[in-house]
Coordinates of C-alpha atoms in Angstrom, one line a residue:
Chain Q
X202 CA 87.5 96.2 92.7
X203 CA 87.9 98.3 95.7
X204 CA 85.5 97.6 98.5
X205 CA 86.4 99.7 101.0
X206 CA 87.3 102.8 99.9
X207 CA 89.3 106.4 101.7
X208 CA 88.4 108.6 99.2
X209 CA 90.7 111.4 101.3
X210 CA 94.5 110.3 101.2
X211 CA 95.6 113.1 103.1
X212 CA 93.7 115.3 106.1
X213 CA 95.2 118.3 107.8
X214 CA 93.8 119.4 111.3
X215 CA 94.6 122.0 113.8
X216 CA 95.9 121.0 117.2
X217 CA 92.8 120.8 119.4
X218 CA 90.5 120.4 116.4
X219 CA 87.9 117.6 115.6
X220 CA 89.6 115.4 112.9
X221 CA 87.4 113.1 110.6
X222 CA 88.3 110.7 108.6
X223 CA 85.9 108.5 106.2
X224 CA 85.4 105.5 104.9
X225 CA 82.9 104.0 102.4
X226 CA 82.1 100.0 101.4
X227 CA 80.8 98.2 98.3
X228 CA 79.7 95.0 100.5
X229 CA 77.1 95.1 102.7
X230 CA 78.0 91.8 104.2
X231 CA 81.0 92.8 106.1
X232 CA 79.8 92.2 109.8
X233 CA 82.7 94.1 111.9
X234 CA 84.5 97.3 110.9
X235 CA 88.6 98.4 112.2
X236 CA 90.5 101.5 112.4
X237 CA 94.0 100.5 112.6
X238 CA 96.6 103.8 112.8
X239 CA 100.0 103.3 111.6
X240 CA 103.8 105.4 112.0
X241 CA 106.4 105.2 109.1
X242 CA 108.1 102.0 109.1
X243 CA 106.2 100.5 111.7
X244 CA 103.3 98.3 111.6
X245 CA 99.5 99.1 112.2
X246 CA 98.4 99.4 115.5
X247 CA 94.7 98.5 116.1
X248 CA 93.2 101.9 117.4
X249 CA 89.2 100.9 117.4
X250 CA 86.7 98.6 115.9
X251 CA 82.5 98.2 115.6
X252 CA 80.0 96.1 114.9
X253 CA 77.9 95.8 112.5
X254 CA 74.8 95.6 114.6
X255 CA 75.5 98.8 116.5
X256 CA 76.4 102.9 115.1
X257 CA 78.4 104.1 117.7
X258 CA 81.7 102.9 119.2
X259 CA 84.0 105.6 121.5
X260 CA 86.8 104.9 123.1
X261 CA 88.2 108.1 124.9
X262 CA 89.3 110.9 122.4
X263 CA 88.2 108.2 119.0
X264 CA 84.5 107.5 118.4
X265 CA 83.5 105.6 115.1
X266 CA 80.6 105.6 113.7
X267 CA 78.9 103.3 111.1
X268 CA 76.1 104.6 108.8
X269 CA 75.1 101.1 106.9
X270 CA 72.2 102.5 104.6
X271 CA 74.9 105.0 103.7
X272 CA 77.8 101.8 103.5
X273 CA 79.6 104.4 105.7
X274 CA 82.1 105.0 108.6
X275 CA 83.8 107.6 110.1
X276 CA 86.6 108.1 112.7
X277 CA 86.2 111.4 115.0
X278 CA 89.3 112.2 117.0
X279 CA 88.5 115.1 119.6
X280 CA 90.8 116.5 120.4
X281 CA 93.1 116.5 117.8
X282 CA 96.8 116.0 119.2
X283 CA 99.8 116.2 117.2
X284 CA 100.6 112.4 118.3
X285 CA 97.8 111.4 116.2
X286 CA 99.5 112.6 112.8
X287 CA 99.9 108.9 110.9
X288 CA 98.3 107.0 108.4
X289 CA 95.2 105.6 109.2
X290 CA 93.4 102.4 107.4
X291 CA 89.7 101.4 108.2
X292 CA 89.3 97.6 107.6
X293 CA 86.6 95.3 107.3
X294 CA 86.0 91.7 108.0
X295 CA 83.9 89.4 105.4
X296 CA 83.8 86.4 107.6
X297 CA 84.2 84.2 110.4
X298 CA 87.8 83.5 108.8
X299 CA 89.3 87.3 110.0
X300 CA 90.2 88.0 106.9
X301 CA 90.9 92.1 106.7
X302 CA 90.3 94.3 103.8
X303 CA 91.7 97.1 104.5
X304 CA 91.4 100.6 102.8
X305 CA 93.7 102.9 101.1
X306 CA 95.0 105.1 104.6
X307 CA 94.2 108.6 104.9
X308 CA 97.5 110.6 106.4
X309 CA 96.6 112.5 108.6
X310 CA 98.6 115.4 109.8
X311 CA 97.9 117.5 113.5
X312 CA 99.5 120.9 113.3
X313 CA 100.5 122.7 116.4
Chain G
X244 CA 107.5 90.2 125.8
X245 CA 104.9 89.0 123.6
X246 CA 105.0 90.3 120.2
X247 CA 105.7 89.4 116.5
X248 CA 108.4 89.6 115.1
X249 CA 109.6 90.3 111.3
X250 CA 113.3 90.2 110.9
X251 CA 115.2 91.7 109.2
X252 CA 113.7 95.7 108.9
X253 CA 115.3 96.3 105.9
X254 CA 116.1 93.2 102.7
X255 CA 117.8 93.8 99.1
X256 CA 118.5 91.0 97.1
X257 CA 119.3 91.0 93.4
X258 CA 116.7 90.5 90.9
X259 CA 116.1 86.8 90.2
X260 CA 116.9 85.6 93.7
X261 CA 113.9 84.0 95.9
X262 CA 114.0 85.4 99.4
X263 CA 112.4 84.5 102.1
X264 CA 111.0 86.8 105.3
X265 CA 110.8 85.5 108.9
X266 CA 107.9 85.9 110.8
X267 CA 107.3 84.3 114.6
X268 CA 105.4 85.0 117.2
X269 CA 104.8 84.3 120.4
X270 CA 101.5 85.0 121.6
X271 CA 99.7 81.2 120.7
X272 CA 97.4 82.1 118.2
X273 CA 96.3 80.1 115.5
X274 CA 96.0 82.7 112.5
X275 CA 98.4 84.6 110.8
X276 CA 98.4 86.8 108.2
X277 CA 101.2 88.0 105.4
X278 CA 100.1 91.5 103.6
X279 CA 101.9 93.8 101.6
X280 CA 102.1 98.0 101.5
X281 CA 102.2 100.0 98.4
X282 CA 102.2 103.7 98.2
X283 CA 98.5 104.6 98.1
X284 CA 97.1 100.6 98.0
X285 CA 96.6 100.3 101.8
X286 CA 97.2 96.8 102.8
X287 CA 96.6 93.7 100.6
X288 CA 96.3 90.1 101.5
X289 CA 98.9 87.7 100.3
X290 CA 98.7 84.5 102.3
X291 CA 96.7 83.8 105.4
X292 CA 96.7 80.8 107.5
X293 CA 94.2 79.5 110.0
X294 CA 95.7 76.7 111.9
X295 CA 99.5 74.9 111.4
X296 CA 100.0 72.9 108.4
X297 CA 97.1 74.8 106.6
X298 CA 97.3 77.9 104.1
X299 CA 95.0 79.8 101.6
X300 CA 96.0 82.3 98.8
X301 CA 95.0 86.0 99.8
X302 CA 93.9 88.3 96.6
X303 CA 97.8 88.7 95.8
X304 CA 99.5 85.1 95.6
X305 CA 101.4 84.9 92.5
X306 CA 105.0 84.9 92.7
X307 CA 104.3 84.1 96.7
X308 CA 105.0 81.2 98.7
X309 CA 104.2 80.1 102.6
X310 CA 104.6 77.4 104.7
X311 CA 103.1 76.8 108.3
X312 CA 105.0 74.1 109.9
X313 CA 105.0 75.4 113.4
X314 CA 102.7 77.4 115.1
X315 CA 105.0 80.2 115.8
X316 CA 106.2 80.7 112.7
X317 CA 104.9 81.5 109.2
X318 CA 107.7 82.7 106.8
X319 CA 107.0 84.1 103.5
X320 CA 109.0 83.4 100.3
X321 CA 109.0 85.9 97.5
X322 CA 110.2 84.0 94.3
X323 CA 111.5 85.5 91.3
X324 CA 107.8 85.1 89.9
X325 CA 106.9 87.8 91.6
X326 CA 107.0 90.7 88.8
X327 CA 107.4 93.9 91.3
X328 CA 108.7 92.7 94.6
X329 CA 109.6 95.8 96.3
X330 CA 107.5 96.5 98.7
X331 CA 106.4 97.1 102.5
X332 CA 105.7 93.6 103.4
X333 CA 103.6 93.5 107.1
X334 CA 102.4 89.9 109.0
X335 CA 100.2 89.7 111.7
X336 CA 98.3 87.1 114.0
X337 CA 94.9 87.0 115.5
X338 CA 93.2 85.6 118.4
X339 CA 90.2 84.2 118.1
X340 CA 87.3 87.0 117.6
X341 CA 90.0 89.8 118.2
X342 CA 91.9 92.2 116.3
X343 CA 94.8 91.3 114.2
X344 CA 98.5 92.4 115.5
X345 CA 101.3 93.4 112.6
X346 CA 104.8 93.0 113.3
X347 CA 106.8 96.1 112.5
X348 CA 107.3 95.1 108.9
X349 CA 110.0 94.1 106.5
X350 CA 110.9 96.6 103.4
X351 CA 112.2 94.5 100.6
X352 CA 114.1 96.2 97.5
X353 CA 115.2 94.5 94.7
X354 CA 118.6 95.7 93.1

């Protein structure tokens, strides 16, 4: 039982582009959301989170935003760099404990 | 430098043989964390613990064992219960109300 879901394992963007990458969740009692990006061999590498109480989160070039009728968020990266090419896991939290669910990854690739 | 650490990067043992992967850090915080990668799984949850000489199974326990008798340290035993132990195996910590840090990982193959 999957409850957070990246239905798009794999993305391919244009340098300079707008790159999107989804998420969707079965549980609508997850209370803070992550975007964690991660290199081969290495491990993640928190990039940017959100609340559940608020839609928008930016943080220079990444913005997330969290659609809960929808059970939804997305990660905008503007503009694309080729830097940003890695795999990249939304999480969410259940409770007070921290414990992470974390998605499938979407790899995302930034072509020159 | 603060950090975590996960030592060694890369582990084969033979089939049967438990074998344990270190994991310290040394950035004072209570929780840690022991998940493991698999190619299109994302990340799941083996073991988590939330203070020293306390543990609780994650969603993927079996054929896993922990122990938590420092603060620092929270090493992760894969026994030869454990039915497909290759893996990507990735620990963090976590302040309290903040992110979670990994380590750089340990990739485990079984010969």
């Amino acid at each position: 039982d999957q409850q957070v879901k990246q239905n798009s394992p794999s993305l391919s963007v244009q340098e300079g582009r707008i790159s999107i990458l989804n998420c969707d969740y079965t549980n609508s009692m997850f209370d803070y959301f992550l975007w964690y990006k991660k290199y081969p061999a290495e491990g993640p590498t928190f990039l940017i989170s959100i609340s559940s109480i608020k839609d928008k989160n930016e943080d220079g070039r990444f913005t997330v935003f969290l659609n809960k009728s929808a059970k939804h968020l997305s990660l905008h990266i503007v503009p694309s760099q080729p830097g940003d090419s890695a795999v990249y896991f939304c999480a969410a939290i259940l409770y007070q404990g921290g414990k992470l669910i974390f998605g499938q990854g979407t790899e995302l690739s930034v072509k020159p | 430098d603060g950090g975590i650490t996960q030592s060694p990067k890369y582990l084969f043992r033979k089939e049967g043989q438990n074998v344990t992967l270190s994991c310290e850090q040394n950035l004072n915080h209570d929780a840690m964390y022991w998940y493991r990668q698999d190619p299109g799984q994302g990340l799941r949850l083996i073991y988590y613990s939330q203070i020293v000489n306390d543990f609780q199974k994650g969603d993927i326990a079996e054929g896993y064992s922990v122990s938590r008798e420092k603060k620092e340290s929270f090493p992760l035993t894969v026994t030869s219960a454990q039915k497909n132990p290759t893996a990507f195996y990735l620990c963090a910590s976590r302040p309290p109300n903040q992110p979670q840090h990994f380590g750089d990982g340990t990739r485990l193959s079984i010969l």
